[in-house]
Short mmCIF file of C-alpha atoms and ligand atoms in Angstrom, two decimals:
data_model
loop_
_atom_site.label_atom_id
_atom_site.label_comp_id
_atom_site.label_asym_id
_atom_site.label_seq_id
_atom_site.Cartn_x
_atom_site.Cartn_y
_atom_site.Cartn_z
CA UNK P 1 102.97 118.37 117.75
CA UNK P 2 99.52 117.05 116.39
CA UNK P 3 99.73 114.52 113.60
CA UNK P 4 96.59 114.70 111.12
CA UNK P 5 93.63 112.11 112.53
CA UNK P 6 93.87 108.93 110.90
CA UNK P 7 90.74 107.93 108.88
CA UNK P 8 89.25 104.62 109.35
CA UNK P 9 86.72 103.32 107.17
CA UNK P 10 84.87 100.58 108.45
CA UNK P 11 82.47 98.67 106.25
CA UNK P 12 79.42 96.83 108.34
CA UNK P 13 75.84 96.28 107.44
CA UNK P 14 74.78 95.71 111.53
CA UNK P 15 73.86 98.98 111.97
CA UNK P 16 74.24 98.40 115.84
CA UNK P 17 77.87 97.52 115.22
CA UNK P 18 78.80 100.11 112.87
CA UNK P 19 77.30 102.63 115.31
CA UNK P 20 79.68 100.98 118.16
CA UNK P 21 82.43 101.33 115.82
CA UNK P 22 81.97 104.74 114.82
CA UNK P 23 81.53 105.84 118.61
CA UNK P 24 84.61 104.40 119.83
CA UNK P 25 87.01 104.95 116.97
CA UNK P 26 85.80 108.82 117.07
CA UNK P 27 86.77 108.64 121.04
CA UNK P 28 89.78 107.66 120.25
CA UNK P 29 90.28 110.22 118.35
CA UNK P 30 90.09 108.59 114.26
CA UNK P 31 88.51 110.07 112.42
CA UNK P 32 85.73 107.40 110.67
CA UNK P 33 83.50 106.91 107.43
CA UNK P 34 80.66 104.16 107.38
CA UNK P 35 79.79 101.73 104.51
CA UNK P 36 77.34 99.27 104.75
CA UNK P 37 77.99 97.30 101.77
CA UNK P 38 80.90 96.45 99.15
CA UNK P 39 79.81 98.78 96.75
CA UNK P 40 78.95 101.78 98.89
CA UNK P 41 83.15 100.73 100.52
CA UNK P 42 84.73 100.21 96.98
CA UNK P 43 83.23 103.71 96.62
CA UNK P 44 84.66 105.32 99.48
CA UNK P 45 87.84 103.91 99.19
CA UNK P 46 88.36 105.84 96.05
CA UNK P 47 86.84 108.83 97.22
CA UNK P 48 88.61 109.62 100.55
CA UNK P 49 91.89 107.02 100.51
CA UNK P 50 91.53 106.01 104.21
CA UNK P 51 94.55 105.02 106.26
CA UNK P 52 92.83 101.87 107.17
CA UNK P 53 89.24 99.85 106.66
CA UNK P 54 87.82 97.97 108.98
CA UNK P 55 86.28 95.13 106.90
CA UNK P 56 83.18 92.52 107.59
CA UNK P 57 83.62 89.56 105.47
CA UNK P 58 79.42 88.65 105.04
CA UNK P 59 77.90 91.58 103.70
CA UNK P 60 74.92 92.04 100.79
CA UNK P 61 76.22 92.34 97.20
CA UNK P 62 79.85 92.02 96.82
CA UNK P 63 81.06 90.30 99.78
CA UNK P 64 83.86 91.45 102.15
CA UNK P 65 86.51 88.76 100.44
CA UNK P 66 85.67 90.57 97.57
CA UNK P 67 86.25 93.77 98.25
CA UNK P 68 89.57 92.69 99.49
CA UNK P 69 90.37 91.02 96.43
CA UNK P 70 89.55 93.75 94.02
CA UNK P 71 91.32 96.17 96.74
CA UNK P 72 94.35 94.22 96.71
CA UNK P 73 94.59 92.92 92.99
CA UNK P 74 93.86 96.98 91.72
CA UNK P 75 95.10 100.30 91.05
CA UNK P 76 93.87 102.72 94.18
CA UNK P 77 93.98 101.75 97.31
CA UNK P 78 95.91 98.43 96.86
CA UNK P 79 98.24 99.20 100.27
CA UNK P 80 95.83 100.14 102.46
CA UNK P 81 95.58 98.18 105.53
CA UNK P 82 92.38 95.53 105.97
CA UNK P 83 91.68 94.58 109.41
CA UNK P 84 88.94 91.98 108.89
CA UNK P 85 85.64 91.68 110.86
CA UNK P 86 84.40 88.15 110.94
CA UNK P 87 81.35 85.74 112.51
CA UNK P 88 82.29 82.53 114.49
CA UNK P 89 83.15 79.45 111.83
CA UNK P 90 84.75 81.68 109.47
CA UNK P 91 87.75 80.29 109.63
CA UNK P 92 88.49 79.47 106.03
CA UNK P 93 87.36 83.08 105.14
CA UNK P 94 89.63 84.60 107.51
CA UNK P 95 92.50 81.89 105.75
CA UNK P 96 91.29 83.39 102.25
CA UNK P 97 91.11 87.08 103.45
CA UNK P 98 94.73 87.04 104.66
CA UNK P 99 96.10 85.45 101.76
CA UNK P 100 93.91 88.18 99.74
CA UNK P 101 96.33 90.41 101.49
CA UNK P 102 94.17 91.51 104.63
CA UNK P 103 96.82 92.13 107.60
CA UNK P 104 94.70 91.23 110.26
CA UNK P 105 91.06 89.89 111.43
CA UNK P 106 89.05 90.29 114.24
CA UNK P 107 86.29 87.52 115.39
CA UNK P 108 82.98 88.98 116.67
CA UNK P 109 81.39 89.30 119.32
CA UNK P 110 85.14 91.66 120.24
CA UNK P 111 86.65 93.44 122.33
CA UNK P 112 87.22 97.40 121.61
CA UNK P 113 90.14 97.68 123.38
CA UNK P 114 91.55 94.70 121.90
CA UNK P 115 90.32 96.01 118.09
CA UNK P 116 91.68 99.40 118.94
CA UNK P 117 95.34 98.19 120.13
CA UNK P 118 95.49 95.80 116.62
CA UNK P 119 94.72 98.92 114.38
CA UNK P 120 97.32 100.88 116.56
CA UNK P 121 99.55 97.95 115.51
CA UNK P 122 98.49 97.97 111.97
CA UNK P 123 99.37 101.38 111.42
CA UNK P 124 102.47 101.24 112.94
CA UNK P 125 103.57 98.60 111.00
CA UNK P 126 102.39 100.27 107.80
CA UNK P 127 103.84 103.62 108.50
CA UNK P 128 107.75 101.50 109.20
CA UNK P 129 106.90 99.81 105.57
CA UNK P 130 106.59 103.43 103.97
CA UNK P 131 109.39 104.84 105.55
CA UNK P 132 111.20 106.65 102.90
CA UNK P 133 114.90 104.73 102.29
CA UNK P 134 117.86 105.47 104.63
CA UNK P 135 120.83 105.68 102.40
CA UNK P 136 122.70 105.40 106.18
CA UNK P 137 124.54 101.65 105.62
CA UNK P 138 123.43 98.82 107.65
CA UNK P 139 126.12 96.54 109.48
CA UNK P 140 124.74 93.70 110.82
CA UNK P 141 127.77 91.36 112.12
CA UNK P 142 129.29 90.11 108.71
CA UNK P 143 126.84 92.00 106.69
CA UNK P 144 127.29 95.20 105.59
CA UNK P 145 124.29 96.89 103.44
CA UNK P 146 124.65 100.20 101.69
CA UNK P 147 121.28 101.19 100.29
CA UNK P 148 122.46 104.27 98.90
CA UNK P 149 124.84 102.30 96.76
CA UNK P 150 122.80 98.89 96.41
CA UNK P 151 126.13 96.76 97.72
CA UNK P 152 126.01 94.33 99.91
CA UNK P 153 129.34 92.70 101.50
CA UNK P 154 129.68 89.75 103.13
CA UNK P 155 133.06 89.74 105.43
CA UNK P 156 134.08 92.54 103.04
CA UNK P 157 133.53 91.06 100.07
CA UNK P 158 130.90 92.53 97.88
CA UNK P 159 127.49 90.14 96.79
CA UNK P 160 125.38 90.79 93.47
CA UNK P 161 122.27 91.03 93.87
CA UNK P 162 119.22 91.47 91.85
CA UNK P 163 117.05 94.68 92.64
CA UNK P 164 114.26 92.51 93.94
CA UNK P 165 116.79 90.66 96.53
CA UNK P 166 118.32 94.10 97.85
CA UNK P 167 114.88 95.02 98.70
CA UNK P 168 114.01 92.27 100.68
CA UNK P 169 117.02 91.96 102.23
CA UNK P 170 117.17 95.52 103.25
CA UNK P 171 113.86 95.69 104.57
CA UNK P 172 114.30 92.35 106.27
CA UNK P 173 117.83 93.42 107.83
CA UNK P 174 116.14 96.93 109.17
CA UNK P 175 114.42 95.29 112.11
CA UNK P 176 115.93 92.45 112.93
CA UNK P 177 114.00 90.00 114.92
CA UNK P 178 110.28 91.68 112.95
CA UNK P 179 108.70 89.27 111.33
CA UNK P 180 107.80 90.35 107.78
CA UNK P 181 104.87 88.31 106.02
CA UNK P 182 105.23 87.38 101.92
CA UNK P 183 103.01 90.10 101.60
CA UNK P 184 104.56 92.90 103.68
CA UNK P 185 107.54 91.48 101.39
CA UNK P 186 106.13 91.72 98.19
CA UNK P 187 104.62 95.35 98.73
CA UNK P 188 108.03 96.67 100.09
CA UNK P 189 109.59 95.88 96.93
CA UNK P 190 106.46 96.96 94.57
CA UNK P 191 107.30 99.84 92.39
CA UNK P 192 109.56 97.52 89.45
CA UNK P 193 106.99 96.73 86.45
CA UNK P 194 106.89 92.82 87.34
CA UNK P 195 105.02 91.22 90.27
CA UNK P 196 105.99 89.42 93.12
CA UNK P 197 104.25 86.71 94.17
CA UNK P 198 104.16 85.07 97.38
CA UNK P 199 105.64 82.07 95.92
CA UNK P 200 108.25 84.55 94.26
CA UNK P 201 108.97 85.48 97.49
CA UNK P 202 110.01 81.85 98.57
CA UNK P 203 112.44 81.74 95.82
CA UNK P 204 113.94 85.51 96.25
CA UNK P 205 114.92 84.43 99.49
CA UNK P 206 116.25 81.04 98.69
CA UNK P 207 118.44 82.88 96.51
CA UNK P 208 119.45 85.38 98.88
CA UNK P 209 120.55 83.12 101.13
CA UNK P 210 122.57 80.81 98.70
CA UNK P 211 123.94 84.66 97.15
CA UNK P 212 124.58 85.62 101.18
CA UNK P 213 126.80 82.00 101.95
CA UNK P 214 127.91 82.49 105.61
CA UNK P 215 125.63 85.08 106.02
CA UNK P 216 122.23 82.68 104.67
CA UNK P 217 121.05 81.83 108.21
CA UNK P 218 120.87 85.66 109.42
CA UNK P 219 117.12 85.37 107.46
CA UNK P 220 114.88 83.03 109.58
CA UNK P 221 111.94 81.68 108.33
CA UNK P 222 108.84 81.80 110.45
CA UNK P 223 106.76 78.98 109.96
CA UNK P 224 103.16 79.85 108.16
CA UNK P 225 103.81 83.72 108.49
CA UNK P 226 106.59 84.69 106.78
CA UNK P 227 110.58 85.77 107.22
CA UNK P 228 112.41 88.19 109.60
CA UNK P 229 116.10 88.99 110.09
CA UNK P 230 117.95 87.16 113.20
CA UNK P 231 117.80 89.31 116.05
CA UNK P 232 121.17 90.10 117.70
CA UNK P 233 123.00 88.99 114.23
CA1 CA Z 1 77.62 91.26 108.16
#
């Protein structure tokens, strides 16, 4: 069976690198659209939805970070996956971009295969997040979740929780020992009228884990990335 070629849009104003880009994502069988500037890439993100944009963070008129936050903070487009392209002493960029919302980065001069195998990854990743809901109950040793029903139990005993908890939980409990980041977080549960921020996030789970009592430690925290579900739990 052939799956429809993912499009990749990547946004670069070296023209040397865009045309290395273009080559090798078309070779590997993407299908790719070219921007060389924040406008022309705000543009052609409404126009043809990619399934992923390659990004470079120093580009004339609005800036890569930019693009990424108006991406991120608006209407179209807001989930689709940012791999960042960045220059040597970057770094705080790349620490801005990511808490923007970009999923990944990439620092130039790179590799192709290594670029490649991280958008691989980023798709994969994205296409689990948009899985459409398994109403098939989850056990998970004294955990039982029935997303069908929204119950939880713990040893039997049915939990309340908020909407906003389930979600995380659910998503969190799905692949144990994946770790999720605040963001992957907050845009699994998007779709209620209020927003989640990462902070939010912080306290959903605090109060998942109180609401879960013997169950509380089956969500691990992973030190500056995020939360995943104890493997083997
Ligand atoms: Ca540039």
């Amino acid at each position: 069976m052939t799956e429809a070629k993912k499009r990749i849009l990547v946004v670069e104003d070296e023209e040397d690198i865009l045309a290395l880009l273009h080559f090798n994502l078309i070779k590997a069988g993407f299908s790719a659209d070219c921007a060389e500037n924040g406008e022309e890439a705000l543009a052609q993100i409404a126009a043809k939805s990619p399934d992923l944009i390659l990004l470079d963070l120093m580009l004339p008129g609005i800036g890569g970070l930019e693009v990424c936050r108006r991406l991120r903070s608006g209407e179209s487009g807001s989930e689709i996956p940012i791999i960042m392209l960045t220059a040597c002493g970057e770094e705080e960029d790349v620490v801005r971009g990511l808490e923007l919302g970009a999923d990944d980065y990439m620092t130039k001069p790179f590799s192709i295969k290594v670029l490649l195998a991280r958008i691989q990854t980023v798709l994969r990743r994205k296409s689990f997040l948009q899985q459409e809901t398994d109403a098939e109950e989850l056990i998970r040793a004294a955990l039982s979740i029935h997303p069908g029903r929204n119950l939880v139990q713990v040893e039997g005993r049915p939990v309340e929780l908020t909407f906003t908890e389930f979600k995380v939980l659910e998503v969190l409990a799905r692949k144990p020992g994946w770790v999720f980041t605040r963001y992957q977080l907050v845009n699994a549960v998007r779709g209620e009228d209020y927003i989640v921020t990462d902070r939010a996030v912080d306290v959903q789970i605090a109060g998942l884990r109180k609401k879960l009592g013997r169950c509380g430690h089956y969500i691990e925290t992973v030190r500056g990335v995020g939360y995943r579900f104890q493997e083997g739990a």
